[in-house]
Short mmCIF file of C-alpha atoms in Angstrom, two decimals:
data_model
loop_
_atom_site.label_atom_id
_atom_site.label_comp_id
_atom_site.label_asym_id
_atom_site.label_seq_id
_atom_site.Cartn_x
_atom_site.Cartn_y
_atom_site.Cartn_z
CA UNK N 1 3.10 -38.45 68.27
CA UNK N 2 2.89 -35.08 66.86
CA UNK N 3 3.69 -33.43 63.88
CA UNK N 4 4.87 -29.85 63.29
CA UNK N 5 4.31 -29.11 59.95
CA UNK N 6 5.53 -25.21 58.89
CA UNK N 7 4.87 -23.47 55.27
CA UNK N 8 6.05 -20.24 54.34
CA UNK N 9 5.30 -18.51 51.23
CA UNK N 10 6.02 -14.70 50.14
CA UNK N 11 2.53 -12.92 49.03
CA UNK N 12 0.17 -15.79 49.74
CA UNK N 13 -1.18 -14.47 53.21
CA UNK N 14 -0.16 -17.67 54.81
CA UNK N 15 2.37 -17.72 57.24
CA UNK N 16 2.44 -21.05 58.68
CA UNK N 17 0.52 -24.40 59.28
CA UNK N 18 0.93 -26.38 61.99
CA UNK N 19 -0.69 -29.88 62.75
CA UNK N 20 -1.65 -29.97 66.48
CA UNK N 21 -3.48 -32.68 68.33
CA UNK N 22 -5.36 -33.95 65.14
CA UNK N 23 -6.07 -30.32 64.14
CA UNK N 24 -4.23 -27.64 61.69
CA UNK N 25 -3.42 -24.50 63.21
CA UNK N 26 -2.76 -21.47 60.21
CA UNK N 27 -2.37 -17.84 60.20
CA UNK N 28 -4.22 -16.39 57.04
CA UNK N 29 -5.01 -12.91 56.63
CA UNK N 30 -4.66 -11.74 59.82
CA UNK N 31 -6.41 -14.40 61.49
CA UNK N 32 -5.60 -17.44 63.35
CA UNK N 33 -7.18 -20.20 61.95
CA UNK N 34 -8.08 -23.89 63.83
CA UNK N 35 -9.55 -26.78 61.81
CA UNK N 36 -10.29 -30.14 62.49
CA UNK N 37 -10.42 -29.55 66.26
CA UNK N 38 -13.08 -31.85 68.07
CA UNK N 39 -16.11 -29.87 69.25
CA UNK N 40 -15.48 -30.15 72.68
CA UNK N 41 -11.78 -29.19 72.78
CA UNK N 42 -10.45 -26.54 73.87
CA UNK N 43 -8.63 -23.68 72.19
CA UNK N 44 -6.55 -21.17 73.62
CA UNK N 45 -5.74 -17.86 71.65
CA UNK N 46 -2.82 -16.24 73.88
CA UNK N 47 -0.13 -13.35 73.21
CA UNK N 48 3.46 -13.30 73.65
CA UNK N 49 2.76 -11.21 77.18
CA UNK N 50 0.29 -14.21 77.76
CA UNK N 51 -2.87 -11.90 77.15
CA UNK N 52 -5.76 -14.20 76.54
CA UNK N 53 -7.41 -13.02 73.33
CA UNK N 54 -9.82 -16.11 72.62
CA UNK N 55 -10.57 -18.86 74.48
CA UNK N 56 -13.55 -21.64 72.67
CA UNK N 57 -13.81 -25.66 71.92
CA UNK N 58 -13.79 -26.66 68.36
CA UNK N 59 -12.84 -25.32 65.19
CA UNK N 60 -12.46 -21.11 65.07
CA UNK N 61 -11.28 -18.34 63.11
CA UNK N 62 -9.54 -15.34 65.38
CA UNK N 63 -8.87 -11.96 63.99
CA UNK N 64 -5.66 -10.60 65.03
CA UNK N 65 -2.82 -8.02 64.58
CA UNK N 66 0.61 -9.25 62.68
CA UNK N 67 2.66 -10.72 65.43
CA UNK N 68 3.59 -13.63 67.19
CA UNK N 69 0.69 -16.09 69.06
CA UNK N 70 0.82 -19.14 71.26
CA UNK N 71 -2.05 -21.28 69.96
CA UNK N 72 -3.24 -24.19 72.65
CA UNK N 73 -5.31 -26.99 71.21
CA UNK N 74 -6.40 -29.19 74.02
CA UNK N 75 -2.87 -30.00 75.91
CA UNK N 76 -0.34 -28.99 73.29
CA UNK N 77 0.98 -25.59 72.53
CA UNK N 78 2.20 -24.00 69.15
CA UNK N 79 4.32 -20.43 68.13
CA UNK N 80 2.31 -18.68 65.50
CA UNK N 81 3.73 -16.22 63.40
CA UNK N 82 0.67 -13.77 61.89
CA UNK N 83 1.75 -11.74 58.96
#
């Protein structure tokens, strides 16, 4: 099973946090955050127009614009919103 967990708070920098595959995807700020992702996974950093912007295994820290990302952590996808 998997859990979708979302937190929003006002003037924090965090946007949301989402539990994915055993891992915790986060936007903090401006980056898209992965932890707890095993080393060999895979993690997909995509757009909304489906523009690649990182693709690794394990745990990372992207630096992006404010906007919305699909995060992929092995076979499951996640909406990030990026203050």
């Amino acid at each position: 099973a998997i859990d979708n967990i979302l937190v929003q708070a006002d003037g924090s920098g965090v946007a949301s946090v989402k539990s994915v595959e055993g891992a915790m995807v986060t936007a903090l700020d401006g980056n898209v955050i992965v932890m707890g992702a095993d080393a060999g996974e895979v993690v997909v950093v995509a757009d909304t127009a489906g523009r690649v912007l990182y693709t690794g295994t394990g745990d990372c820290r992207v630096p992006v614009s404010s906007g919305t990302y699909i995060v992929k952590v092995g076979a499951t996808s996640v909406k990030l919103l990026v203050n």
